[in-house]
Coordinates of C-alpha atoms in Angstrom, one line a residue:
X667 CA 0.0 0.0 0.0
X668 CA 1.4 3.4 -1.0
X669 CA 0.4 7.0 -1.0
X670 CA -2.0 6.6 -4.0
X671 CA -3.9 4.0 -2.0
X672 CA -3.9 5.9 1.3
X673 CA -4.5 9.5 0.3
X674 CA -8.2 10.3 0.5
X675 CA -8.1 14.1 0.8
X676 CA -6.5 16.7 -1.5
X677 CA -6.6 20.3 0.0
X678 CA -5.6 23.3 -2.1
X679 CA -5.0 26.6 -0.5
X680 CA -4.4 29.2 -3.2
X681 CA -3.2 32.7 -2.2
X682 CA -2.5 35.7 -4.3
X683 CA 0.1 37.5 -6.2
X684 CA 3.6 36.4 -5.1
X685 CA 6.5 35.2 -7.3
X686 CA 8.7 32.3 -6.3
X687 CA 11.8 34.5 -6.1
X688 CA 10.1 37.0 -3.8
X689 CA 9.0 34.4 -1.1
X690 CA 11.4 31.5 -1.6
X691 CA 14.2 32.8 -3.8
X692 CA 16.5 33.5 -0.8
X693 CA 15.7 30.2 1.0
X694 CA 18.2 27.4 1.4
X695 CA 17.0 23.9 2.2
X696 CA 18.8 22.0 5.0
X697 CA 20.2 19.3 2.7
X698 CA 22.9 20.9 0.5
X699 CA 22.1 18.3 -2.3
X700 CA 18.6 19.8 -2.5
X701 CA 19.2 23.1 -4.2
X702 CA 16.2 25.3 -5.1
X703 CA 16.4 27.4 -8.2
X704 CA 16.4 30.6 -6.3
X705 CA 18.2 33.9 -6.8
X706 CA 21.7 33.1 -8.0
X707 CA 23.2 36.2 -6.3
X708 CA 22.8 39.9 -6.4
X709 CA 20.2 40.9 -9.1
X710 CA 20.3 44.2 -10.9
X711 CA 17.7 45.3 -13.4
X712 CA 17.6 48.1 -15.9
X713 CA 16.0 51.3 -14.6
X714 CA 14.8 52.3 -18.1
X715 CA 14.3 49.7 -20.9
X716 CA 14.4 52.4 -23.6
X717 CA 17.8 53.7 -22.5
X718 CA 19.9 50.8 -21.3
X719 CA 22.8 51.5 -19.1
X720 CA 21.8 52.2 -15.5
X721 CA 21.0 49.1 -13.5
X722 CA 19.5 49.1 -10.0
X723 CA 20.1 46.2 -7.5
X724 CA 17.2 44.5 -5.9
X725 CA 17.7 44.2 -2.1
X726 CA 17.6 41.0 0.0
X727 CA 14.9 42.2 2.3
X728 CA 14.9 41.8 6.1
X729 CA 12.9 45.0 6.8
X730 CA 9.4 44.3 8.2
X731 CA 8.2 47.2 6.2
X732 CA 8.3 44.8 3.2
X733 CA 5.2 43.1 4.6
X734 CA 3.1 45.7 2.8
X735 CA 3.8 46.6 -0.8
X736 CA 2.0 49.7 -2.1
X737 CA 1.1 50.4 -4.9
X738 CA 0.5 47.0 -6.4
X739 CA 2.9 46.0 -9.1
X740 CA 1.4 45.6 -12.6
X741 CA 0.1 42.1 -13.5
X742 CA -2.1 42.4 -16.5
X743 CA -1.0 40.9 -19.8
X744 CA 0.7 44.0 -21.1
X745 CA 2.6 44.4 -17.8
X746 CA 3.8 40.8 -17.8
X747 CA 4.9 41.0 -21.4
X748 CA 7.1 43.9 -20.6
X749 CA 8.4 42.2 -17.4
X750 CA 9.4 39.1 -19.4
X751 CA 10.3 40.4 -22.8
X752 CA 11.0 44.1 -22.6
X753 CA 9.2 47.0 -24.2
X754 CA 8.5 45.5 -27.6
X755 CA 5.4 43.4 -28.1
X756 CA 6.6 39.8 -28.0
X757 CA 6.5 37.8 -31.3
X758 CA 6.7 34.1 -31.8
X759 CA 10.0 32.8 -30.5
X760 CA 10.9 35.9 -28.7
X761 CA 13.6 35.6 -26.0
X762 CA 12.5 36.1 -22.4
X763 CA 15.0 38.3 -20.7
X764 CA 13.2 38.7 -17.4
X765 CA 14.6 42.3 -17.1
X766 CA 11.5 44.5 -17.3
X767 CA 10.1 44.2 -13.8
X768 CA 11.8 47.2 -12.3
X769 CA 11.0 49.6 -15.1
X770 CA 7.4 48.5 -15.3
X771 CA 6.9 48.9 -11.5
X772 CA 8.6 52.3 -11.4
X773 CA 5.9 53.7 -13.6
X774 CA 3.1 52.7 -11.3
X775 CA 1.5 55.6 -9.6
X776 CA 1.6 56.2 -5.9
X777 CA -1.0 57.9 -3.7
X778 CA 0.2 61.3 -5.0
X779 CA -0.6 60.3 -8.6
X780 CA 3.0 60.3 -9.6
X781 CA 5.2 57.4 -10.7
X782 CA 6.9 55.8 -7.7
X783 CA 10.4 55.8 -9.4
X784 CA 13.1 53.2 -9.5
X785 CA 14.4 53.4 -5.9
X786 CA 11.0 52.8 -4.3
X787 CA 10.2 50.2 -7.0
X788 CA 13.5 48.3 -6.3
X789 CA 12.7 48.2 -2.5
X790 CA 9.2 46.8 -3.2
X791 CA 10.6 44.0 -5.4
X792 CA 13.0 42.8 -2.8
X793 CA 13.6 39.1 -2.2
X794 CA 12.3 38.4 1.3
X795 CA 14.5 36.8 3.9
X796 CA 13.1 33.6 5.3
X797 CA 12.8 35.2 8.7
X798 CA 10.1 37.5 7.4
X799 CA 7.9 34.5 6.2
X800 CA 8.6 31.9 8.9
X801 CA 5.5 29.7 8.2
X802 CA 6.0 29.1 4.5
X803 CA 9.8 28.8 5.1
X804 CA 9.3 26.2 7.8
X805 CA 7.0 24.2 5.5
X806 CA 9.4 24.5 2.6
X807 CA 12.2 23.0 4.7
X808 CA 10.0 20.3 6.0
X809 CA 8.2 19.1 2.8
X810 CA 8.4 19.3 -1.0
X811 CA 9.1 22.6 -2.8
X812 CA 8.2 22.7 -6.5
X813 CA 10.5 25.3 -8.0
X814 CA 9.1 25.1 -11.5
X815 CA 5.4 25.7 -10.8
X816 CA 4.2 28.5 -13.1
X817 CA 1.0 30.4 -13.3
X818 CA -1.2 28.9 -16.1
X819 CA -1.4 32.2 -18.0
X820 CA 0.5 35.5 -18.0
X821 CA -2.5 37.3 -16.6
X822 CA -4.2 38.3 -13.3
X823 CA -6.3 36.3 -10.8
X824 CA -9.5 35.4 -12.7
X825 CA -8.0 33.5 -15.6
X826 CA -5.4 31.7 -13.4
X827 CA -8.0 30.6 -10.9
X828 CA -10.2 29.3 -13.7
X829 CA -7.3 27.2 -14.9
X830 CA -7.0 25.4 -11.6
X831 CA -10.7 24.6 -11.7
X832 CA -11.3 23.9 -15.4
X833 CA -7.8 23.7 -17.1
X834 CA -8.8 26.6 -19.3
X835 CA -10.1 30.2 -19.0
X836 CA -11.9 29.8 -22.3
X837 CA -9.9 32.6 -23.9
X838 CA -10.2 34.9 -20.8
X839 CA -7.0 36.7 -20.0
X840 CA -8.2 39.8 -18.1
X841 CA -10.2 40.7 -15.0
X842 CA -13.8 41.8 -15.5
X843 CA -13.9 45.5 -14.9
X844 CA -17.6 46.4 -15.1
X845 CA -20.9 44.8 -14.1
X846 CA -21.8 44.5 -17.8
X847 CA -18.6 42.7 -18.6
X848 CA -19.1 40.3 -15.7
X849 CA -22.7 39.7 -16.6
X850 CA -21.7 38.9 -20.2
X851 CA -19.0 36.6 -19.0
X852 CA -21.3 34.7 -16.6
X853 CA -24.0 34.6 -19.2
X854 CA -22.1 32.6 -21.8
X855 CA -18.3 32.6 -21.7
X856 CA -17.7 30.2 -18.9
X857 CA -20.0 27.2 -18.9
X858 CA -17.3 24.6 -19.2
X859 CA -16.9 21.4 -17.3
X860 CA -14.8 21.8 -14.1
X861 CA -12.9 19.4 -12.0
X862 CA -15.7 19.7 -9.4
X863 CA -18.2 18.2 -11.8
X864 CA -15.8 15.5 -12.8
X865 CA -15.4 14.5 -9.2
X866 CA -19.1 14.5 -8.5
X867 CA -19.8 12.3 -11.5
X868 CA -17.2 9.8 -10.2
X869 CA -18.9 9.7 -6.8
X870 CA -16.2 11.8 -5.1
X871 CA -17.0 14.7 -2.7
X872 CA -15.8 18.3 -2.9
X873 CA -16.2 21.7 -1.4
X874 CA -15.0 25.3 -1.8
X875 CA -14.3 26.9 1.5
X876 CA -14.2 30.7 1.3
X877 CA -13.3 33.6 3.7
X878 CA -15.4 36.5 2.5
X879 CA -15.9 36.0 -1.3
X880 CA -15.8 32.9 -3.4
X881 CA -14.1 33.8 -6.7
X882 CA -14.9 30.2 -7.9
X883 CA -18.5 31.3 -7.9
X884 CA -17.6 33.3 -11.0
X885 CA -17.9 30.0 -12.9
X886 CA -21.6 29.9 -13.9
X887 CA -21.8 26.2 -14.2
X888 CA -21.1 25.9 -10.4
X889 CA -24.1 28.0 -9.3
X890 CA -26.3 24.9 -8.9
X891 CA -23.9 23.7 -6.2
X892 CA -24.1 27.0 -4.2
X893 CA -25.8 25.8 -1.1
X894 CA -24.3 22.3 -0.7
X895 CA -20.7 22.7 -1.9
X896 CA -19.7 26.3 -1.0
X897 CA -18.9 26.7 2.7
X898 CA -17.5 29.3 5.1
X899 CA -13.9 28.9 5.8
X900 CA -14.4 28.1 9.5
X901 CA -16.4 25.1 8.4
X902 CA -13.2 23.5 7.2
X903 CA -11.9 23.2 10.8
X904 CA -15.2 21.7 11.9
X905 CA -15.1 19.0 9.2
X906 CA -11.5 18.1 9.8
X907 CA -12.3 17.6 13.5
X908 CA -15.3 15.5 12.7
X909 CA -13.4 13.4 10.0
X910 CA -15.9 14.5 7.3
X911 CA -13.5 16.4 5.0
X912 CA -14.4 15.8 1.3
X913 CA -12.1 14.2 -1.1
X914 CA -11.2 17.6 -2.6
X915 CA -11.2 20.9 -0.7
X916 CA -10.4 24.2 -2.3
X917 CA -9.7 27.0 0.1
X918 CA -10.1 30.7 -0.7
X919 CA -8.7 33.4 1.6
X920 CA -10.2 36.7 2.7
X921 CA -9.8 39.2 -0.1
X922 CA -11.1 42.3 1.7
X923 CA -9.3 44.2 4.4
X924 CA -11.7 45.5 7.1
X925 CA -11.3 46.2 10.8
X926 CA -11.7 42.9 12.8
X927 CA -11.4 40.8 9.6
X928 CA -8.1 41.5 7.9
X929 CA -7.4 40.2 4.4
X930 CA -5.4 37.0 4.3
X931 CA -4.8 36.7 0.5
X932 CA -1.3 38.3 0.5
X933 CA -2.4 40.4 -2.5
X934 CA -0.6 43.8 -2.2
X935 CA -1.1 46.0 -0.4
X936 CA -2.4 43.5 2.2
X937 CA -0.1 42.5 5.0
X938 CA 1.9 39.3 4.3
X939 CA 1.7 38.2 7.9
X940 CA -2.1 37.6 7.6
X941 CA -1.5 35.1 4.9
X942 CA 1.2 33.5 7.0
X943 CA -1.4 33.3 9.8
X944 CA -3.9 31.6 7.4
X945 CA -1.3 29.0 6.1
X946 CA -0.5 28.1 9.7
X947 CA -4.1 27.8 10.6
X948 CA -4.8 25.4 7.7
X949 CA -1.8 23.3 8.4
X950 CA -2.4 23.1 12.2
X951 CA -6.0 22.3 11.6
X952 CA -5.2 19.3 9.4
X953 CA -2.5 18.1 11.7
X954 CA -4.8 18.3 14.7
X955 CA -6.7 15.2 13.6
X956 CA -4.0 12.5 12.9
X957 CA -6.6 10.2 11.2
X958 CA -7.3 13.0 8.6
X959 CA -3.7 14.2 8.4
X960 CA -2.3 10.7 7.5
X961 CA -4.6 10.6 4.5
X962 CA -4.2 14.2 3.2
X963 CA -2.1 16.1 0.7
X964 CA -2.1 19.9 1.1
X965 CA -1.0 22.0 -1.8
X966 CA 0.0 25.6 -1.1
X967 CA -0.2 27.6 -4.3
X968 CA -0.3 31.2 -5.5
X969 CA -2.5 32.2 -8.5
X970 CA 0.1 34.4 -10.2
X971 CA 3.2 36.4 -9.5
X972 CA 1.6 39.8 -9.0
X973 CA 4.3 41.7 -10.9
X974 CA 7.1 40.6 -8.5
X975 CA 10.5 39.7 -9.9
X976 CA 11.4 36.2 -10.9
X977 CA 14.4 35.1 -12.9
X978 CA 13.2 31.9 -14.5
X979 CA 11.7 32.4 -18.0
X980 CA 8.2 30.8 -18.4
X981 CA 8.2 27.8 -20.7
X982 CA 5.9 27.2 -23.7
X983 CA 2.5 25.5 -23.0
X984 CA -0.1 23.4 -24.7
X985 CA -3.1 25.6 -25.6
X986 CA -6.0 24.1 -23.7
X987 CA -8.5 24.1 -26.6
X988 CA -9.2 25.5 -30.0
X989 CA -11.5 28.2 -28.5
X990 CA -8.8 29.9 -26.4
X991 CA -7.8 33.0 -28.3
X992 CA -8.0 35.8 -25.8
X993 CA -7.6 39.5 -25.8
X994 CA -4.6 41.0 -27.7
X995 CA -4.5 37.8 -29.7
X996 CA -2.9 35.8 -26.9
X997 CA -3.2 32.1 -27.7
X998 CA -2.3 30.5 -24.3
X999 CA 0.8 28.9 -25.8
X1000 CA 3.1 29.9 -22.9
X1001 CA 2.8 29.9 -19.1
X1002 CA 2.8 32.8 -16.7
X1003 CA 5.6 33.7 -14.3
X1004 CA 6.8 31.2 -11.6
X1005 CA 5.0 31.1 -8.3
X1006 CA 5.6 29.4 -4.9
X1007 CA 4.3 25.9 -4.6
X1008 CA 4.6 23.4 -1.7
X1009 CA 3.4 19.8 -1.4
X1010 CA 2.7 19.2 2.3
X1011 CA 1.8 15.8 3.7
X1012 CA 3.1 13.1 6.1
X1013 CA 3.7 11.2 2.8
X1014 CA 5.7 14.1 1.3
X1015 CA 9.5 13.8 1.2
X1016 CA 11.3 16.0 3.7
X1017 CA 13.1 19.1 2.4
X1018 CA 12.9 18.0 -1.2
X1019 CA 13.3 20.2 -4.3
X1020 CA 11.2 19.2 -7.3
X1021 CA 12.5 20.7 -10.5
X1022 CA 9.8 19.4 -12.9
X1023 CA 7.5 21.9 -14.7
X1024 CA 4.0 22.3 -13.3
X1025 CA 1.2 24.7 -13.8
X1026 CA -2.2 25.0 -12.1
X1027 CA -3.6 22.4 -14.4
X1028 CA -1.4 19.9 -12.6
X1029 CA -4.1 20.0 -9.9
X1030 CA -6.9 18.5 -12.0
X1031 CA -4.3 16.2 -13.6
X1032 CA -3.3 14.9 -10.2
X1033 CA -6.9 14.5 -9.1
X1034 CA -7.8 12.6 -12.2
X1035 CA -5.1 10.0 -11.6
X1036 CA -5.5 9.8 -7.9
X1037 CA -9.2 9.4 -7.9
X1038 CA -9.6 7.5 -11.2
X1039 CA -11.6 10.1 -13.0
X1040 CA -12.6 9.0 -16.5
X1041 CA -11.3 12.0 -18.6
X1042 CA -9.1 15.0 -18.6
X1043 CA -10.8 18.5 -18.9
X1044 CA -8.7 19.9 -21.8
X1045 CA -5.5 19.3 -23.7
X1046 CA -3.6 21.4 -21.1
X1047 CA -4.3 19.2 -18.1
X1048 CA -3.8 16.1 -20.3
X1049 CA -0.2 17.3 -20.9
X1050 CA 0.4 18.7 -17.4
X1051 CA 2.7 16.9 -15.0
X1052 CA 0.8 15.4 -12.0
X1053 CA 2.3 14.9 -8.6
X1054 CA 3.7 11.3 -8.5
X1055 CA 6.0 9.0 -6.6
X1056 CA 8.9 11.4 -6.9
X1057 CA 7.1 13.6 -4.4
X1058 CA 6.1 11.0 -1.9
X1059 CA 7.5 8.3 0.4
X1060 CA 6.6 4.6 0.6
X1061 CA 5.2 5.1 4.1
X1062 CA 4.0 8.2 6.0
X1063 CA 6.3 10.1 8.4
X1064 CA 5.5 10.0 12.1
X1065 CA 3.5 12.9 13.5
X1066 CA 6.5 14.0 15.5
X1067 CA 8.6 14.1 12.3
X1068 CA 6.5 17.0 11.0
X1069 CA 6.4 20.6 12.4
X1070 CA 4.0 21.3 15.2
X1071 CA 2.0 24.4 16.1
X1072 CA 3.0 26.7 13.2
X1073 CA 0.6 29.2 14.7
X1074 CA 3.2 29.9 17.4
X1075 CA 5.4 31.5 14.7
X1076 CA 2.9 34.3 14.1
X1077 CA 1.3 34.5 17.6
X1078 CA 1.4 37.9 19.2
X1079 CA 2.1 39.7 15.9
X1080 CA -0.3 42.6 15.4
X1081 CA -3.2 42.1 13.1
X1082 CA -3.0 44.4 10.1
X1083 CA -6.6 45.3 9.0
X1084 CA -7.4 48.7 7.8
X1085 CA -10.1 50.3 5.7
X1086 CA -9.2 50.0 2.0
X1087 CA -8.4 53.4 0.6
X1088 CA -8.4 52.1 -3.0
X1089 CA -9.8 48.8 -4.2
X1090 CA -7.7 46.5 -6.4
X1091 CA -9.0 45.2 -9.7
X1092 CA -9.6 41.8 -8.0
X1093 CA -11.6 43.4 -5.2
X1094 CA -13.8 45.4 -7.6
X1095 CA -14.5 42.2 -9.6
X1096 CA -15.4 40.3 -6.5
X1097 CA -17.8 43.0 -5.3
X1098 CA -19.3 43.0 -8.8
X1099 CA -19.8 39.3 -8.6
X1100 CA -21.5 39.5 -5.2
X1101 CA -23.8 42.3 -6.6
X1102 CA -24.7 40.2 -9.6
X1103 CA -24.9 36.7 -8.1
X1104 CA -24.8 37.1 -4.3
X1105 CA -22.7 34.9 -2.0
X1106 CA -23.1 31.2 -2.1
X1107 CA -25.7 30.4 0.6
X1108 CA -27.8 33.5 -0.3
X1109 CA -26.2 36.5 1.4
X1110 CA -25.3 39.8 -0.3
X1111 CA -23.0 42.5 0.9
X1112 CA -22.0 40.8 4.2
X1113 CA -18.5 40.7 5.5
X1114 CA -17.8 37.1 6.8
X1115 CA -15.7 36.6 9.9
X1116 CA -13.3 33.6 9.4
X1117 CA -9.8 32.6 10.3

């Protein structure tokens, strides 16, 4: 009997907008033979892509001020093209230089309406010392780090989260900006089969657990599951304790920052420590019931890089279907920028670096193989690497061979909630979704208290 026979629960916690190099690029694993493809040394980027010459170093950050990045770096398709390829519109076969991050961010406007400039931009793009993110760093040293996990598309939250659910965004590469755009999208552009429906058809259980907004509810084909399969995040702990966790659990953080209920998504300008707190809560919750923990794989993922620097060029990708030709003629034939990804389980190897290429469609690809689902969703997940024996042991590790009480690493740190002075594109789209469709379970306009 191995992990494929024993694993009965796959839990995915997907947070927001961090690159691999920002969170894990400065991390070193305990085993010298396990080398992450992190930052090779001091990185300097061009200050101006149109006048090469001056280069500005990106710092190795130990300042707690780096917990909050404001303004948000650009992460729409045009921004990402510049970050990867430079100022010219990329053509087929273009070389990815990964040198446009600083110049792109320096043009972002601050609160005064002026560009923030290269010095402030360089500070905001710093690689974080592991002491600033103790929870994810502890998990990385204790389990498997996938250092070639890329966003599924060089775009923002909505298309990348759709890829983890459906292995396609159906040509969608942007975030909906108006109620009319969102209504048109829900009304016809996204009625594709998802991994949730594949699981249900195979007799497997699933649930989406959400903090304040369920972005997955933007998939119109899932509306019929609103009452039974969309649950408050605190319900996750109740079901773990009772041993009633479904086969697949997808967890969404809090996206809104309000007093008493701070955002935990790590989307700038939200405080990174609140995301650390959520990661610790999910891990500690699973580990608190050994019978559940021994049969669970937790995947910690980020939807996209959020405009933060990463040095690894994204590889080409299989277009998911013939329909995927999005805005600006993008054909979904390359992946987005690299993001942090951890495989956490008593079955996971300890302090292991996995260098194989993954993207978010590796989640449905893994679920298909693990739970014996009859078919892939699209060509993309059919080609995606699933998690396999290279990630796992022949027998689970003892409970005392895994970290205990990660919540202690963030205990006593001040909570960071504040009233949003300016909503992000993601927040506006989620509020539009709530206005149009309500919250799963029937509520509208209510802030939900959750971990």
